[in-house]
Coordinates of C-alpha atoms in Angstrom, one line a residue:
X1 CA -32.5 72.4 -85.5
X2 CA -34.6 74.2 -88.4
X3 CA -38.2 75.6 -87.8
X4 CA -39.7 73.2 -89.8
X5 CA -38.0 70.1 -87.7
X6 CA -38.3 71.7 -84.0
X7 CA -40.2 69.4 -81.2
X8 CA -42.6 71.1 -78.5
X9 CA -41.3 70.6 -75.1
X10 CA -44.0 69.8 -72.7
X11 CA -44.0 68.4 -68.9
X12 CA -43.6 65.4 -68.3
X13 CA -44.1 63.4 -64.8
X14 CA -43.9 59.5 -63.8
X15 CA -46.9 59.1 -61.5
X16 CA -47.8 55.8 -59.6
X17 CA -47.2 53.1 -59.3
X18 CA -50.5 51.9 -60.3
X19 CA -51.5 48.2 -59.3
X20 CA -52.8 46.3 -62.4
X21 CA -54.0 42.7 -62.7
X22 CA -56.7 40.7 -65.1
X23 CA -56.2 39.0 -68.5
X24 CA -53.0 41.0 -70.0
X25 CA -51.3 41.7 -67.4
X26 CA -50.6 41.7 -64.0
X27 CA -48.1 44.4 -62.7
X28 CA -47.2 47.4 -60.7
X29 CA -45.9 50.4 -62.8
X30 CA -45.5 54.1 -62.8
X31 CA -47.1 56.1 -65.4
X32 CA -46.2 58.7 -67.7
X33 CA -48.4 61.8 -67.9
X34 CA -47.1 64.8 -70.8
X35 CA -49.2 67.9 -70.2
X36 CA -49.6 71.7 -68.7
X37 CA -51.9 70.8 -66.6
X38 CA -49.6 70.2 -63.8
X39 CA -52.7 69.1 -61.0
X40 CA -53.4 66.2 -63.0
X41 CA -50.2 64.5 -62.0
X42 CA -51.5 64.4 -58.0
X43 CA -54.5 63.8 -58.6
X44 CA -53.6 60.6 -61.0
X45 CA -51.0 60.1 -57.9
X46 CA -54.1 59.6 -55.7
X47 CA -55.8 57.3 -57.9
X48 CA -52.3 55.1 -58.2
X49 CA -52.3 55.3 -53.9
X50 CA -55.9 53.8 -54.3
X51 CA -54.8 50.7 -56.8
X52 CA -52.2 49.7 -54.0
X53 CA -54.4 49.4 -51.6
X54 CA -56.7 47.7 -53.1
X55 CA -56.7 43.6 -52.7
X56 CA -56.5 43.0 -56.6
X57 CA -55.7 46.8 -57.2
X58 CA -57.3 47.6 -61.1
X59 CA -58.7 44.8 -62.7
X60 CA -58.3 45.4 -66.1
X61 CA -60.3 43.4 -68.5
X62 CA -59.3 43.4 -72.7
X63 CA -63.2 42.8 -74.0
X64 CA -62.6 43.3 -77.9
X65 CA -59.8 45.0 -80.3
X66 CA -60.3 46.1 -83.6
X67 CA -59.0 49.0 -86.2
X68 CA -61.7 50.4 -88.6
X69 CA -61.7 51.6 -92.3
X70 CA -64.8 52.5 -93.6
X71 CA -64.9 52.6 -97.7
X72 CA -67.8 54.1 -99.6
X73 CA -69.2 52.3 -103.4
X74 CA -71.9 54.2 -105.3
X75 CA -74.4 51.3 -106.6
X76 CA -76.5 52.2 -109.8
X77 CA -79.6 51.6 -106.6
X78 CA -80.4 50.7 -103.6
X79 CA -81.2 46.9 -104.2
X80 CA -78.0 46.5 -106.4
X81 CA -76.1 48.1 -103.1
X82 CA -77.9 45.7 -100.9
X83 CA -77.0 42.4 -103.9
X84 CA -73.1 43.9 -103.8
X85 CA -73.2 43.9 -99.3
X86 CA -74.4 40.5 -99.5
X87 CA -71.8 39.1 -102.5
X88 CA -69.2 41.0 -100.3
X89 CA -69.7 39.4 -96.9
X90 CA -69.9 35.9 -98.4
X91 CA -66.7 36.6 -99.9
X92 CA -64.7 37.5 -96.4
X93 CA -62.6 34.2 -97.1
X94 CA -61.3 35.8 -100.3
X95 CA -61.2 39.2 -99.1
X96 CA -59.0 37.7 -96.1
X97 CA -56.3 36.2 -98.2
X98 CA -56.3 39.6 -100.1
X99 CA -55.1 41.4 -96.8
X100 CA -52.4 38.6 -96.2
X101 CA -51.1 39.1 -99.1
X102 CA -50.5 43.1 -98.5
X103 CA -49.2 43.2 -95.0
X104 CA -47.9 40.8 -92.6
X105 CA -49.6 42.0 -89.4
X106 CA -53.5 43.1 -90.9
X107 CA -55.7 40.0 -90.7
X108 CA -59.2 41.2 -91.6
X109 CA -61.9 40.4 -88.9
X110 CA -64.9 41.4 -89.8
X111 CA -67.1 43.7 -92.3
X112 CA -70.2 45.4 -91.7
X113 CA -72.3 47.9 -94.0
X114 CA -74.7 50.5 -94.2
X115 CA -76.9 51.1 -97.0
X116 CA -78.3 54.8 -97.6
X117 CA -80.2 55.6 -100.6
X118 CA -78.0 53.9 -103.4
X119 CA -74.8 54.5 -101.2
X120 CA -72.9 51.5 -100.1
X121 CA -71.1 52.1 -96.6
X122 CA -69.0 49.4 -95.8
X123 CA -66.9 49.2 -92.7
X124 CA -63.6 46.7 -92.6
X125 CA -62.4 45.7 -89.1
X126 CA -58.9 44.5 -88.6
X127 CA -56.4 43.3 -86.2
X128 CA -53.0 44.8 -86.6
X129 CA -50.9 43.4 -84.3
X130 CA -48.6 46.0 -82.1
X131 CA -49.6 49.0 -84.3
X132 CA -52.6 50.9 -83.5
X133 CA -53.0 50.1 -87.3
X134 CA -54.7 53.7 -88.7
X135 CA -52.2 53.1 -91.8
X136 CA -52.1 49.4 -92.1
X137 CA -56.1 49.8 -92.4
X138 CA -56.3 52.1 -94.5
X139 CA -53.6 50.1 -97.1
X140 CA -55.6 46.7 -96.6
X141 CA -59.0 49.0 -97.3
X142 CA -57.2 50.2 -100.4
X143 CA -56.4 47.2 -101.7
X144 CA -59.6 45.4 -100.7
X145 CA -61.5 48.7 -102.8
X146 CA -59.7 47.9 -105.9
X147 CA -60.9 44.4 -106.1
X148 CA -64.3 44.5 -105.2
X149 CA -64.6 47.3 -108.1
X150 CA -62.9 44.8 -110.7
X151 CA -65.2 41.9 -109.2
X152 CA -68.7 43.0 -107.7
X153 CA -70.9 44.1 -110.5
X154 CA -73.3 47.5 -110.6
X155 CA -70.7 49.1 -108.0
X156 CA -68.5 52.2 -108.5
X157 CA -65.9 54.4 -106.8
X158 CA -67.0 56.9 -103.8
X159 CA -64.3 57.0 -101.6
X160 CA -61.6 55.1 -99.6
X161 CA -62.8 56.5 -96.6
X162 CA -66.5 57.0 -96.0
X163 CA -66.6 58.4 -92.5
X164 CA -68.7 55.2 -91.2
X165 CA -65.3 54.2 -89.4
X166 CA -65.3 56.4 -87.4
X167 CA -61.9 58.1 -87.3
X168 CA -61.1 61.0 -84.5
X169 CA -64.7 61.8 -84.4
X170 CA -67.2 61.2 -81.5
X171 CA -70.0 58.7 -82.9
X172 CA -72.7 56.1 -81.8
X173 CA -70.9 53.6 -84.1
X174 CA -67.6 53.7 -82.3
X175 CA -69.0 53.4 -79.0
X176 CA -71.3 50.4 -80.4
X177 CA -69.3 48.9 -82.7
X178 CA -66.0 49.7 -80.5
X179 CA -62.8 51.0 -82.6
X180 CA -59.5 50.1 -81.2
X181 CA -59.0 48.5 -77.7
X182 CA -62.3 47.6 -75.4
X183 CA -61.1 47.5 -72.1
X184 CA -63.1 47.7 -68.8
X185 CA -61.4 48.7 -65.2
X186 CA -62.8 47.7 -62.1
X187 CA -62.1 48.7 -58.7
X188 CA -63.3 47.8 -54.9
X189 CA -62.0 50.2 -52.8
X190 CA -62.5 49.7 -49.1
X191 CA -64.2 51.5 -47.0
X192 CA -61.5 53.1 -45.1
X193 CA -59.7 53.9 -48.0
X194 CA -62.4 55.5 -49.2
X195 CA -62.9 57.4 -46.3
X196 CA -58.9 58.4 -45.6
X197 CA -57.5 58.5 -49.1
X198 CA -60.6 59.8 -50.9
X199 CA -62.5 61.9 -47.9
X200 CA -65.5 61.1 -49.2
X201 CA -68.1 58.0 -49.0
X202 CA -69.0 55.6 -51.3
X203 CA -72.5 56.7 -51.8
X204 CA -71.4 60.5 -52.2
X205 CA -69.2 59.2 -55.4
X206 CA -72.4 56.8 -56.4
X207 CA -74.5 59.7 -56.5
X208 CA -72.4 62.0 -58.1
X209 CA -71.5 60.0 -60.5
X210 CA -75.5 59.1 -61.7
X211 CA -76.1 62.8 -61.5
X212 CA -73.2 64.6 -63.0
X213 CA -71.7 61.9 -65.3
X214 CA -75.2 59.6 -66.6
X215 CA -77.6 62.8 -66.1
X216 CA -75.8 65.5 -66.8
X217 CA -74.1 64.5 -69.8
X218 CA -77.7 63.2 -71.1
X219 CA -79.2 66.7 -70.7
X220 CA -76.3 67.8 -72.5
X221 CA -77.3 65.8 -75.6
X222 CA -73.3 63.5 -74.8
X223 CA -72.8 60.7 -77.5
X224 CA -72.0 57.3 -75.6
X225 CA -70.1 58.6 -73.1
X226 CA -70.9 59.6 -69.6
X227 CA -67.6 60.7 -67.3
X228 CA -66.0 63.6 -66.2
X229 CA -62.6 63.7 -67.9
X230 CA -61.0 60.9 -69.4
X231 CA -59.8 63.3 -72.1
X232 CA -57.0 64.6 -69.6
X233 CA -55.6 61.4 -68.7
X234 CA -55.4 59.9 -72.5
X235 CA -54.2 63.0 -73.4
X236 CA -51.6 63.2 -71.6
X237 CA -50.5 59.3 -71.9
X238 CA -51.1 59.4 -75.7
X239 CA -48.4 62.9 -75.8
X240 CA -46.1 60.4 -73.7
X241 CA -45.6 57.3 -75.2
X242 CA -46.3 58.6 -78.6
X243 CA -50.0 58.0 -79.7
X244 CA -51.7 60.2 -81.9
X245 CA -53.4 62.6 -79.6
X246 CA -56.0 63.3 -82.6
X247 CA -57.5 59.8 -80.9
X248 CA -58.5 61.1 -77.9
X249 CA -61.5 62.4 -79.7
X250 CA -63.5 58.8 -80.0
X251 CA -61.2 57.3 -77.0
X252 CA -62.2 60.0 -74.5
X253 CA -65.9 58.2 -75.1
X254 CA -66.8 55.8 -72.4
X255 CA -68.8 55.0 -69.5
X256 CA -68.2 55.4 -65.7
X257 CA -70.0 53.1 -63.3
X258 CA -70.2 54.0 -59.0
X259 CA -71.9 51.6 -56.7
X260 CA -72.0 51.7 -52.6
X261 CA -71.3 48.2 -51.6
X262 CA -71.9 48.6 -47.9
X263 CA -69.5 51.4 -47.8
X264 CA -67.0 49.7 -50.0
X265 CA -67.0 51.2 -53.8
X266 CA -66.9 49.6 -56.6
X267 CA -65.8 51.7 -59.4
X268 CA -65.5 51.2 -63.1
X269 CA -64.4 53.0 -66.3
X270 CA -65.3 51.0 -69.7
X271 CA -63.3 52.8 -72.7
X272 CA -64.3 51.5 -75.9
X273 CA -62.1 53.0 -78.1
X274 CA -58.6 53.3 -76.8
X275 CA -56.9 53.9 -79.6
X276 CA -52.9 52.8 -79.0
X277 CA -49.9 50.8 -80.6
X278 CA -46.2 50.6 -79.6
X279 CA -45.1 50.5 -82.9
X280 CA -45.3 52.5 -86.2
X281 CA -45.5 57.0 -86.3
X282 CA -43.9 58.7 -83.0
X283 CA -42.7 56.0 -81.6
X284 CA -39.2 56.2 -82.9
X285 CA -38.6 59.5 -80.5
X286 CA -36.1 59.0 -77.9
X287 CA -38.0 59.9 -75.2
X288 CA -40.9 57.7 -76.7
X289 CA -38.6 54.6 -77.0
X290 CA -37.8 55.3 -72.6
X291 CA -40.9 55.4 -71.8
X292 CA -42.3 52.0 -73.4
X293 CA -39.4 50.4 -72.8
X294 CA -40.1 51.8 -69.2
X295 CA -43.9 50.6 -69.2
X296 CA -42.3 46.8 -70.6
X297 CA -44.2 47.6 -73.6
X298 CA -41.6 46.7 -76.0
X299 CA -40.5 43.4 -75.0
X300 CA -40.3 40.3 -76.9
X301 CA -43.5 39.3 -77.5
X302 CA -46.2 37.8 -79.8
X303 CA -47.5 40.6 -81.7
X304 CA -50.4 42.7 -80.4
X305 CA -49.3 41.7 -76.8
X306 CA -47.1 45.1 -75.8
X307 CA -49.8 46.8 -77.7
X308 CA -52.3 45.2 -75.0
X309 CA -50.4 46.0 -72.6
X310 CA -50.1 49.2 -73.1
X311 CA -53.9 50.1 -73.3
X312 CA -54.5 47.9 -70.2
X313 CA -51.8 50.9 -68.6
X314 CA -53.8 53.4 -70.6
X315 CA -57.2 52.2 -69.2
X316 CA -55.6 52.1 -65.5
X317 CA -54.5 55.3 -65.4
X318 CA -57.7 57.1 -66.8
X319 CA -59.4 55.1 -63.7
X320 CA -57.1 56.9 -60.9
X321 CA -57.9 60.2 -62.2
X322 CA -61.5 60.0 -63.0
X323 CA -61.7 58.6 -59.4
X324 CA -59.9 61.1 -57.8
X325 CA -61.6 63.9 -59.5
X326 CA -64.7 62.6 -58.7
X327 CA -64.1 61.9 -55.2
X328 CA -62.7 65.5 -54.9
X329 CA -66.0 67.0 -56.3
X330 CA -68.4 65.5 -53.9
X331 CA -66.9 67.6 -51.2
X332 CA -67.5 71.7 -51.5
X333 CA -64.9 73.8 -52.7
X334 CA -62.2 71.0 -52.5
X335 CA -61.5 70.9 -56.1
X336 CA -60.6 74.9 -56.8
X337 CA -58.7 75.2 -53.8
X338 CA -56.4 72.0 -54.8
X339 CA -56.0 73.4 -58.6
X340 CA -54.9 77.0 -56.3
X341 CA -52.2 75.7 -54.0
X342 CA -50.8 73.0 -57.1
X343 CA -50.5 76.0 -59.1
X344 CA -49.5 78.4 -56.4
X345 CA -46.5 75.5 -55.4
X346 CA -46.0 75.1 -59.0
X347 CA -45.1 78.8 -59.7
X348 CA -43.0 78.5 -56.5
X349 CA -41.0 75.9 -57.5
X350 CA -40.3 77.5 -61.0
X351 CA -39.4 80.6 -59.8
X352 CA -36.7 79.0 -57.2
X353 CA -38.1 80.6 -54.2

């Protein structure tokens, strides 16, 4: 194998099984975590103990799904921008048939616009069926672009993407707007489990979680997102089964929710932009094509269901480690020494002793 065609080997651990249920799909599956930071797979572990105990383990709700292109039009001024949003919304029919015509998965969904000075901003929502559909946008915006500069008077060319999509970037928009999969997880954890699995109390985790994640992410000037590391799970998911782990950027945005239910904890993470696909770039790998098959993401299904699927997993398994990291920080000192003896074991192991 040449230089220019050699593959990076990183770690790779099945965690779980994690207990899923609500409107994709209901399962029990182990996980696949791809990363150095070797703690990560315990501490998802624990999270994955807590879904089985849990009556409905993970709920896992699908709210919305949608891949974004953004396209920018100059307009000779601000009123001729505002005549060509207007022409081009009432037009969506037209514009839909268009996207037919150039790929057999893209339907276009919606379109939405911002006008600044005599910039026209205008952002193209699409499904795209098992694909996380970065491409298959970006083709169907292309096409779309062409036509509304032949058809839509006073417009001209500014660029095929206009950064109002938002791609791999952390915006209001995307967290609004929502790019990719919406999916909310919800847990009730009992009290006892709380108490033996977690060694903490609901209301220690309820107040951590307004203070550390809502507060101290606001004082820190955070961008619709308030939780303490859902980057490390999607990370190491997306490096797993393939995703492009440039998308952990906007997907690492969402919101983590704690309450004390009488000593019972109900705990939720919302993720508004989980970016994933089973089909299309990396997932032709060999390990890649294990692992969904693994995760029964590539069965025979309609399209956009294994894709579904898969982000439901996705959402899951950011819940068990936020949960467990968070229960392990309301207690002093509990954290560090964990990260000490994984890595201390860790060495151990490697070194054969």
């Amino acid at each position: 194998m040449t230089e220019a065609h050699a593959t990076a080997g990183i770690p790779m651990r099945w965690v779980g099984p994690v207990r899923i249920s609500g409107n994709v799909a209901t399962t029990e599956t182990q996980v696949p975590l791809a990363t150095y930071e070797s703690p990560l797979w315990p501490s998802v572990g624990r999270g994955a103990k807590v879904s089985r105990l849990a009556e409905k383990g993970i709920v896992a709700t699908l709210v919305d799904e949608r891949m974004t292109r953004s396209v920018l039009v100059e307009a000779t001024d601000a009123l001729t921008a505002l005549t060509a949003a207007r022409t081009i919304e009432a037009r969506i029919d037209e514009l839909r048939e268009l996207v037919r015509g150039c790929s057999r998965f893209a339907q276009l969904i919606g379109i939405r616009h911002e006008i600044t000075g005599n910039l026209l901003f205008i952002r193209f929502e699409f499904s795209t069926g098992d694909a996380s559909g970065h491409n298959m946008a970006t083709l169907a915006s292309d096409v779309l672009l062409k036509h509304l500069l032949e058809t839509v008077p006073g417009i001209s060319y500014g660029s095929i993407s206009g950064n109002y999509c938002t791609d791999k970037k952390a915006t209001a928009i995307n967290g609004i707007l929502g790019r990719g999969k919406n999916v909310v997880t919800e847990l009730l954890v009992p009290r006892d489990v709380v108490t033996d699995v977690l060694h903490t109390s609901a209301a220690k985790i309820a107040e951590l979680n307004l203070r550390k994640n809502l507060l101290g992410t606001l004082l820190a000037g955070g961008i619709r997102s308030a939780n303490a590391h859902y980057a490390n799970m999607l990370l190491a998911f997306y490096l797993a089964t393939g995703q492009d782990a440039a998308n952990i950027v906007e997907g690492s945005q969402g919101v983590v929710t704690a309450e004390d239910r009488d000593g019972d904890l109900y705990f939720a993470c919302t993720l508004p932009n989980l970016i994933v696909g089973t089909v299309g770039n990396g997932k032709g790998l060999g390990f890649v094509e294990t692992n969904l098959n693994r995760l029964g993401c590539r069965a025979d299904r309609e399209p956009g269901e294994n894709a579904r699927r898969l982000a439901v997993i996705a959402a899951a398994t950011v819940l068990c480690g936020e949960l467990s990291l968070l229960a392990a920080q309301t207690n002093p000192g509990e954290l560090m020494r964990a990260h000490v003896q994984l890595e201390r074991d860790h060495k151990t192991a490697k070194a054969g002793v």
